[in-house]
Amino acid sequence: MAIKERSAQEDVRLSFDCAADRLGLPQGVCIMLVEPWRELRVSLPVRMDDGRVEVFIGYRVQHNAVRGPYKGGVRYHPHADEDEVRALASLMTWKTALLDIPFGGAKGGIELDPHTLSEAELNRVTRRYTRSIQHLLGPHRDIPAPDMGTNAQTMAWMMDEYGQMHGYNPSVVTGKPVELGGSAGREAATGRGAVFVLTEAMRDLGMQVKGARIAVQGFGNVGSWFARIAHEEGMRIVAVADLNGSVCNANGLDVPALTDYAREHRTVAGFTGGENCRTEDIFSVDCDVFVPAAMENALTEENAWTLPAKLVLEAANHPTTPEADRILRERGIPVLPDILVNGGGVTVSYFEWTQNLQQFSWSEERVNEELHKRIVAAYCAVAKKARETGYTFREAAMDIGVERVARAIELRGFV
Ligand code: NAD
């Protein structure tokens, strides 16, 4: 097994450095884009249900706010350390710029496994975290959202705790429950946006959308909504994997039934509508499109040579190592990059924020239409640049995002 020597931040930095070279960015601008503007590490002592006090470590990294308030999710995961949170914060900066949303980039996290805590413990950890970073937050400062291991309930607790210190202000977080000012369509938005990008790209690449065979790694918020919407659009979900196993059916899984099963059992493992396999078998399932929708570094030099897909759709953040990216390129397998594909989440977060500020709510139909407009515009810009320059989709997407942030730095007169 090859040892991965670089950190997540170094991987993401590599991609930025290449973009900066291609764009010929001045040294002063480069420095401002590499270093996060602010980082906070907090210790979170929390009383557990059994009476013990446990201390969790949390982070908020604010990478760049030149185009608007910091924006980025909060992740609860045992590996949500400083390095990972930093890497994800910078990806948010390029993503909001690529989607042309008036936000900067940030990310937060707590090093914990949410599955091992009770609901009451998660509530207390979330409130302690919010209290510890509240001076960085605000509707025009930094606006968190859900990410891996967190959800609408987490955002409700954050909003409530922030409100107890600063007064009622739902626009301080997005991805809230609809009953508390969340936006219609937010929960499905990342998966829906990924389907919109995929549909456009398949048409451009001359691939048939109806009946296309899709394998999805991850069946949480992003993976499950992606699978449901892709299924509705007539694609065939031939395999789905989560941490506990995978389930495959060459004729296409019954996704609504799988969703009900996963909701009840909190895993896809054991679903009887297909063959049950190991988690890692997802990388050898015969498919047209492979969709990593779980976590970072899923596609590596170990599985990229043999991945049987014709196209990769990065619904997760940073799921492809630079080595795997190079291998897929050599094999002629296009990779639609994370900062484009999963931009639907932050786009609808932006809609939620604007609705909260206006104290007005949009219908789900309007949300989905506006999402379609924005994410397809971003895809078209990326595809056009890739066509004109011969760059990969990732290179084209990075160049567009980085150039917009660099331009904002120049206009503000920082350097
Ligand atoms: P989640 O916690 O809801 O679900 C994660 C899923 O991945 C679970 O099904 C889990 O079992 C599975 N998983 C974890 N490790 C795995 C492994 N090694 N092999 C197979 N499956 C594995 O998380 P999510 O919110 O769906 O986020 C998934 C990815 O999408 C992350 O990279 C996240 O940063 C990114 N993302 C999420 C959003 C959002 O709106 N939630 C927005 C943009 C990007």
Coordinates of N, CA, C and O in Angstrom, one line a residue, residues 123-248:
N123 N -25.9 18.2 21.0 CA -26.5 19.5 21.3 C -25.5 20.3 22.2 O -25.2 21.4 21.8
R124 N -25.0 19.7 23.2 CA -24.1 20.4 24.1 C -22.8 20.8 23.4 O -22.3 21.9 23.6
V125 N -22.2 19.8 22.7 CA -21.0 20.1 22.0 C -21.2 21.3 21.0 O -20.3 22.2 20.9
T126 N -22.3 21.2 20.3 CA -22.5 22.3 19.2 C -22.7 23.6 19.9 O -22.2 24.6 19.4
R127 N -23.4 23.7 21.0 CA -23.6 25.0 21.7 C -22.2 25.5 22.2 O -22.0 26.7 22.1
R128 N -21.4 24.6 22.8 CA -20.1 25.0 23.3 C -19.2 25.6 22.2 O -18.5 26.6 22.3
Y129 N -19.3 24.9 21.0 CA -18.5 25.3 19.8 C -19.0 26.7 19.4 O -18.2 27.6 19.1
T130 N -20.3 26.8 19.3 CA -20.8 28.1 18.8 C -20.4 29.2 19.7 O -20.0 30.3 19.2
R131 N -20.5 29.0 21.0 CA -20.2 30.0 22.0 C -18.7 30.4 21.9 O -18.3 31.5 22.0
S132 N -17.8 29.4 21.5 CA -16.4 29.6 21.5 C -16.0 30.3 20.2 O -14.9 30.9 20.2
I133 N -16.8 30.2 19.2 CA -16.4 30.9 17.9 C -17.3 32.1 17.6 O -17.2 32.7 16.5
Q134 N -18.3 32.4 18.5 CA -19.3 33.3 18.1 C -18.8 34.7 17.7 O -19.4 35.4 16.9
H135 N -17.6 35.1 18.3 CA -17.1 36.4 17.9 C -16.6 36.5 16.5 O -16.4 37.6 16.0
L136 N -16.5 35.3 15.8 CA -16.1 35.3 14.4 C -17.3 35.3 13.5 O -17.2 35.6 12.3
L137 N -18.5 34.9 14.1 CA -19.6 34.7 13.2 C -20.5 36.0 13.1 O -20.3 36.9 13.8
G138 N -21.4 35.9 12.2 CA -22.4 37.0 12.0 C -22.9 37.0 10.5 O -22.1 36.5 9.6
P139 N -24.1 37.5 10.3 CA -24.6 37.4 8.9 C -23.8 38.1 7.9 O -23.9 37.9 6.7
H140 N -22.9 39.1 8.3 CA -22.1 39.8 7.3 C -20.6 39.5 7.7 O -19.7 40.2 7.2
R141 N -20.4 38.5 8.5 CA -19.0 38.1 8.9 C -18.6 36.7 8.4 O -17.8 36.5 7.6
D142 N -19.3 35.7 9.0 CA -19.0 34.3 8.7 C -20.3 33.5 8.9 O -20.9 33.6 10.0
I143 N -20.7 32.7 7.9 CA -22.0 32.1 8.0 C -21.8 30.6 7.8 O -21.6 30.1 6.7
P144 N -21.8 29.8 8.9 CA -21.6 28.3 8.7 C -22.8 27.6 8.1 O -23.9 28.2 8.0
A145 N -22.6 26.4 7.7 CA -23.6 25.5 7.1 C -23.3 24.1 7.5 O -22.2 23.8 8.0
P146 N -24.2 23.1 7.2 CA -23.9 21.7 7.5 C -22.8 21.1 6.5 O -22.7 21.6 5.4
D147 N -22.1 20.1 7.0 CA -21.2 19.4 6.1 C -21.2 17.9 6.7 O -22.2 17.6 7.4
M148 N -20.2 17.2 6.4 CA -20.2 15.8 6.9 C -20.4 15.7 8.4 O -19.8 16.4 9.1
G149 N -21.3 14.8 8.8 CA -21.6 14.6 10.2 C -22.5 15.6 10.9 O -22.7 15.5 12.1
T150 N -22.9 16.7 10.1 CA -23.8 17.7 10.7 C -25.0 17.8 9.8 O -25.0 17.3 8.7
N151 N -26.0 18.5 10.3 CA -27.3 18.5 9.5 C -28.1 19.7 9.9 O -27.6 20.6 10.7
A152 N -29.3 19.8 9.5 CA -30.2 20.9 9.8 C -30.4 21.1 11.3 O -30.4 22.2 11.8
Q153 N -30.4 20.0 12.0 CA -30.6 20.1 13.5 C -29.4 20.8 14.1 O -29.5 21.6 15.0
T154 N -28.2 20.5 13.6 CA -27.0 21.1 14.1 C -27.1 22.6 13.9 O -26.7 23.4 14.8
M155 N -27.5 23.0 12.7 CA -27.6 24.4 12.4 C -28.7 25.1 13.3 O -28.5 26.3 13.7
A156 N -29.8 24.4 13.6 CA -30.8 25.0 14.5 C -30.2 25.3 15.9 O -30.4 26.3 16.5
W157 N -29.4 24.3 16.4 CA -28.7 24.6 17.7 C -27.7 25.8 17.6 O -27.7 26.6 18.5
M158 N -27.0 25.8 16.5 CA -26.0 27.0 16.3 C -26.8 28.3 16.3 O -26.4 29.3 16.9
M159 N -27.9 28.3 15.5 CA -28.6 29.6 15.4 C -29.2 30.0 16.8 O -29.1 31.1 17.1
D160 N -29.7 29.0 17.5 CA -30.3 29.3 18.8 C -29.2 29.8 19.8 O -29.5 30.8 20.5
E161 N -28.1 29.2 19.8 CA -27.0 29.6 20.7 C -26.5 31.0 20.4 O -26.3 31.8 21.3
Y162 N -26.3 31.2 19.1 CA -25.8 32.5 18.6 C -26.9 33.6 19.0 O -26.6 34.7 19.5
G163 N -28.2 33.2 18.8 CA -29.3 34.2 19.1 C -29.3 34.5 20.6 O -29.7 35.7 20.9
Q164 N -29.0 33.6 21.4 CA -29.0 33.9 22.9 C -28.0 35.0 23.3 O -28.1 35.7 24.2
M165 N -26.9 35.1 22.5 CA -25.9 36.1 22.7 C -26.1 37.4 22.0 O -25.8 38.4 22.4
H166 N -26.6 37.2 20.7 CA -26.6 38.4 19.9 C -28.1 38.8 19.4 O -28.2 39.8 18.7
G167 N -29.1 38.1 19.9 CA -30.4 38.4 19.4 C -30.8 37.5 18.2 O -29.9 37.1 17.5
Y168 N -32.1 37.4 18.0 CA -32.6 36.5 16.9 C -32.0 36.9 15.6 O -32.1 38.1 15.2
N169 N -31.3 36.0 14.9 CA -30.8 36.4 13.6 C -30.5 35.1 12.7 O -29.4 34.6 12.7
P170 N -31.6 34.6 12.1 CA -31.5 33.3 11.4 C -30.4 33.3 10.3 O -29.9 32.3 9.9
S171 N -30.1 34.5 9.7 CA -29.1 34.5 8.6 C -27.7 34.2 9.0 O -26.8 34.3 8.2
V172 N -27.5 33.9 10.3 CA -26.1 33.6 10.8 C -25.7 32.2 10.4 O -24.5 31.9 10.3
V173 N -26.6 31.3 10.1 CA -26.3 30.0 9.6 C -27.2 29.6 8.4 O -28.4 30.1 8.4
T174 N -26.8 28.8 7.5 CA -27.7 28.3 6.5 C -27.8 26.7 6.6 O -27.0 26.1 7.4
G175 N -28.8 26.2 5.9 CA -29.0 24.7 6.0 C -29.8 24.4 7.3 O -29.8 23.3 7.8
K176 N -30.6 25.4 7.7 CA -31.5 25.3 8.9 C -32.7 24.5 8.5 O -33.1 24.4 7.3
P177 N -33.4 24.0 9.5 CA -34.7 23.4 9.2 C -35.7 24.4 8.6 O -35.6 25.6 9.0
V178 N -36.5 24.1 7.7 CA -37.4 25.0 7.0 C -38.3 25.8 8.0 O -38.5 27.0 7.9
E179 N -38.7 25.1 9.1 CA -39.5 25.7 10.1 C -38.8 26.8 10.8 O -39.4 27.6 11.5
L180 N -37.5 26.9 10.7 CA -36.7 27.9 11.5 C -36.0 28.9 10.5 O -35.0 29.5 10.8
G181 N -36.6 29.0 9.3 CA -36.0 29.9 8.3 C -35.1 29.3 7.3 O -34.4 30.0 6.5
G182 N -35.0 28.0 7.3 CA -34.3 27.3 6.2 C -35.0 27.5 4.9 O -36.1 27.8 4.8
S183 N -34.2 27.2 3.8 CA -34.8 27.4 2.5 C -35.4 26.1 2.0 O -34.8 25.0 2.2
A184 N -36.5 26.2 1.3 CA -37.0 25.0 0.6 C -35.9 24.6 -0.4 O -35.2 25.4 -0.9
G185 N -35.7 23.3 -0.5 CA -34.7 22.8 -1.5 C -33.3 22.8 -1.0 O -32.4 22.3 -1.7
R186 N -33.0 23.3 0.2 CA -31.6 23.3 0.6 C -31.0 21.9 0.9 O -29.9 21.6 0.5
E187 N -31.8 21.1 1.5 CA -31.3 19.7 1.9 C -30.9 18.9 0.6 O -29.9 18.3 0.6
A188 N -31.7 19.1 -0.4 CA -31.4 18.3 -1.6 C -30.4 19.0 -2.6 O -30.0 18.5 -3.6
A189 N -30.1 20.3 -2.2 CA -29.4 21.2 -3.2 C -28.1 20.7 -3.8 O -27.8 20.8 -5.0
T190 N -27.2 20.1 -2.9 CA -25.9 19.6 -3.3 C -26.1 18.5 -4.3 O -25.5 18.5 -5.4
G191 N -26.9 17.5 -4.0 CA -27.2 16.4 -4.9 C -27.8 16.9 -6.2 O -27.5 16.4 -7.3
R192 N -28.8 17.8 -6.1 CA -29.5 18.3 -7.3 C -28.6 19.0 -8.2 O -28.6 18.8 -9.4
G193 N -27.7 19.9 -7.6 CA -26.8 20.6 -8.4 C -25.8 19.7 -9.2 O -25.5 19.9 -10.3
A194 N -25.4 18.6 -8.5 CA -24.5 17.6 -9.1 C -25.2 16.9 -10.3 O -24.6 16.7 -11.3
V195 N -26.5 16.7 -10.2 CA -27.3 16.1 -11.3 C -27.3 17.1 -12.5 O -27.2 16.7 -13.6
F196 N -27.6 18.4 -12.1 CA -27.6 19.4 -13.2 C -26.3 19.4 -14.0 O -26.3 19.5 -15.2
V197 N -25.2 19.4 -13.2 CA -23.9 19.5 -13.9 C -23.7 18.2 -14.7 O -23.2 18.3 -15.9
L198 N -24.0 17.1 -14.2 CA -23.8 15.8 -14.9 C -24.6 15.8 -16.2 O -24.1 15.4 -17.2
T199 N -25.8 16.2 -16.1 CA -26.7 16.1 -17.3 C -26.1 17.0 -18.4 O -26.0 16.6 -19.6
E200 N -25.7 18.2 -18.1 CA -25.1 19.1 -19.1 C -23.8 18.5 -19.7 O -23.6 18.4 -20.9
A201 N -22.9 18.0 -18.8 CA -21.7 17.4 -19.2 C -21.9 16.2 -20.1 O -21.2 16.0 -21.1
M202 N -22.8 15.3 -19.8 CA -23.0 14.1 -20.6 C -23.5 14.5 -22.0 O -23.1 13.9 -22.9
R203 N -24.4 15.5 -22.0 CA -24.8 15.9 -23.4 C -23.6 16.4 -24.2 O -23.4 16.0 -25.3
D204 N -22.7 17.2 -23.6 CA -21.6 17.8 -24.3 C -20.6 16.6 -24.7 O -19.9 16.7 -25.7
L205 N -20.5 15.6 -23.8 CA -19.6 14.5 -24.1 C -20.2 13.4 -25.0 O -19.5 12.4 -25.2
G206 N -21.4 13.7 -25.4 CA -22.1 12.7 -26.3 C -22.5 11.4 -25.6 O -22.6 10.4 -26.2
M207 N -22.7 11.5 -24.2 CA -23.1 10.3 -23.5 C -24.7 10.4 -23.3 O -25.2 11.4 -23.1
Q208 N -25.3 9.2 -23.3 CA -26.7 9.1 -23.1 C -27.1 9.3 -21.7 O -26.5 8.6 -20.8
V209 N -28.0 10.2 -21.4 CA -28.4 10.4 -20.0 C -29.3 9.3 -19.5 O -29.1 8.7 -18.4
K210 N -30.4 9.1 -20.3 CA -31.4 8.0 -19.8 C -30.7 6.7 -19.8 O -30.0 6.3 -20.8
G211 N -30.8 6.0 -18.8 CA -30.2 4.6 -18.7 C -28.8 4.6 -18.3 O -28.2 3.5 -18.2
A212 N -28.1 5.8 -18.2 CA -26.7 5.8 -17.9 C -26.5 5.1 -16.5 O -27.3 5.2 -15.6
R213 N -25.4 4.3 -16.5 CA -25.1 3.5 -15.3 C -24.2 4.3 -14.3 O -23.1 4.6 -14.7
I214 N -24.7 4.5 -13.1 CA -24.0 5.3 -12.2 C -23.6 4.6 -10.9 O -24.5 3.9 -10.3
A215 N -22.4 4.7 -10.4 CA -22.0 4.1 -9.1 C -21.7 5.3 -8.2 O -21.0 6.2 -8.5
V216 N -22.3 5.2 -7.0 CA -22.2 6.3 -6.0 C -21.5 5.8 -4.7 O -22.0 4.9 -4.1
Q217 N -20.4 6.5 -4.4 CA -19.8 6.2 -3.1 C -20.2 7.2 -2.1 O -20.0 8.4 -2.2
G218 N -20.9 6.7 -1.0 CA -21.5 7.6 0.0 C -23.0 7.8 -0.2 O -23.4 8.0 -1.3
F219 N -23.7 7.5 0.9 CA -25.2 7.7 0.9 C -25.7 8.5 2.0 O -26.6 8.2 2.7
G220 N -24.9 9.6 2.3 CA -25.4 10.6 3.3 C -26.2 11.6 2.6 O -26.9 11.4 1.6
N221 N -26.1 12.9 3.0 CA -26.9 13.9 2.4 C -26.7 14.0 0.9 O -27.6 13.9 0.1
V222 N -25.4 14.1 0.5 CA -25.1 14.4 -0.9 C -25.4 13.2 -1.8 O -26.1 13.3 -2.8
G223 N -24.8 12.0 -1.4 CA -25.0 10.8 -2.2 C -26.4 10.4 -2.3 O -26.9 10.0 -3.4
S224 N -27.2 10.4 -1.2 CA -28.6 9.9 -1.3 C -29.4 10.8 -2.1 O -30.2 10.4 -3.0
W225 N -29.3 12.2 -2.0 CA -30.1 13.1 -2.8 C -29.7 13.0 -4.3 O -30.5 13.0 -5.2
F226 N -28.4 12.9 -4.5 CA -27.9 12.7 -5.9 C -28.6 11.5 -6.5 O -29.1 11.6 -7.6
A227 N -28.5 10.4 -5.8 CA -29.0 9.1 -6.3 C -30.5 9.2 -6.6 O -31.0 8.8 -7.6
R228 N -31.3 9.8 -5.7 CA -32.7 10.0 -5.8 C -33.1 10.8 -7.1 O -33.9 10.4 -7.9
I229 N -32.4 11.9 -7.2 CA -32.7 12.8 -8.3 C -32.2 12.2 -9.7 O -32.9 12.3 -10.7
A230 N -31.0 11.6 -9.7 CA -30.5 11.0 -10.9 C -31.5 9.9 -11.3 O -31.8 9.7 -12.5
H231 N -32.0 9.1 -10.3 CA -32.9 8.0 -10.6 C -34.2 8.6 -11.3 O -34.7 8.1 -12.2
E232 N -34.7 9.7 -10.7 CA -35.9 10.4 -11.3 C -35.7 10.8 -12.7 O -36.6 10.9 -13.5
E233 N -34.4 11.2 -13.0 CA -34.1 11.7 -14.3 C -33.8 10.5 -15.3 O -33.4 10.7 -16.4
G234 N -34.0 9.3 -14.8 CA -33.9 8.1 -15.7 C -32.6 7.5 -15.8 O -32.3 6.6 -16.6
M235 N -31.6 7.9 -14.9 CA -30.3 7.2 -14.9 C -30.5 6.0 -14.0 O -31.4 5.9 -13.2
R236 N -29.6 5.0 -14.2 CA -29.6 3.8 -13.5 C -28.5 3.8 -12.4 O -27.3 3.8 -12.7
I237 N -28.9 3.7 -11.1 CA -28.0 3.7 -10.1 C -27.6 2.2 -9.9 O -28.4 1.4 -9.3
V238 N -26.4 1.8 -10.4 CA -26.1 0.4 -10.4 C -25.3 0.0 -9.1 O -25.2 -1.2 -8.8
A239 N -24.9 0.9 -8.3 CA -24.2 0.6 -7.1 C -24.1 1.8 -6.1 O -24.0 2.9 -6.6
V240 N -24.2 1.5 -4.8 CA -24.1 2.5 -3.8 C -23.3 1.9 -2.7 O -23.5 0.8 -2.3
A241 N -22.3 2.7 -2.2 CA -21.5 2.2 -1.0 C -21.6 3.2 0.1 O -21.8 4.4 -0.1
D242 N -21.6 2.7 1.3 CA -21.3 3.6 2.5 C -20.3 2.9 3.3 O -19.7 1.9 2.9
L243 N -20.0 3.4 4.5 CA -19.0 2.9 5.4 C -19.1 1.4 5.7 O -18.2 0.7 6.0
N244 N -20.4 0.9 5.7 CA -20.6 -0.4 6.2 C -20.7 -1.5 5.1 O -20.8 -2.7 5.4
G245 N -20.7 -1.0 3.8 CA -20.8 -2.0 2.7 C -21.3 -1.4 1.5 O -21.6 -0.1 1.5
S246 N -21.5 -2.2 0.4 CA -22.1 -1.6 -0.8 C -23.2 -2.6 -1.3 O -23.2 -3.8 -0.9
V247 N -24.0 -2.0 -2.2 CA -25.1 -2.9 -2.7 C -25.1 -2.6 -4.2 O -25.1 -1.4 -4.6
C248 N -25.2 -3.6 -5.0 CA -25.0 -3.5 -6.5 C -26.2 -4.2 -7.2 O -26.6 -5.3 -6.8

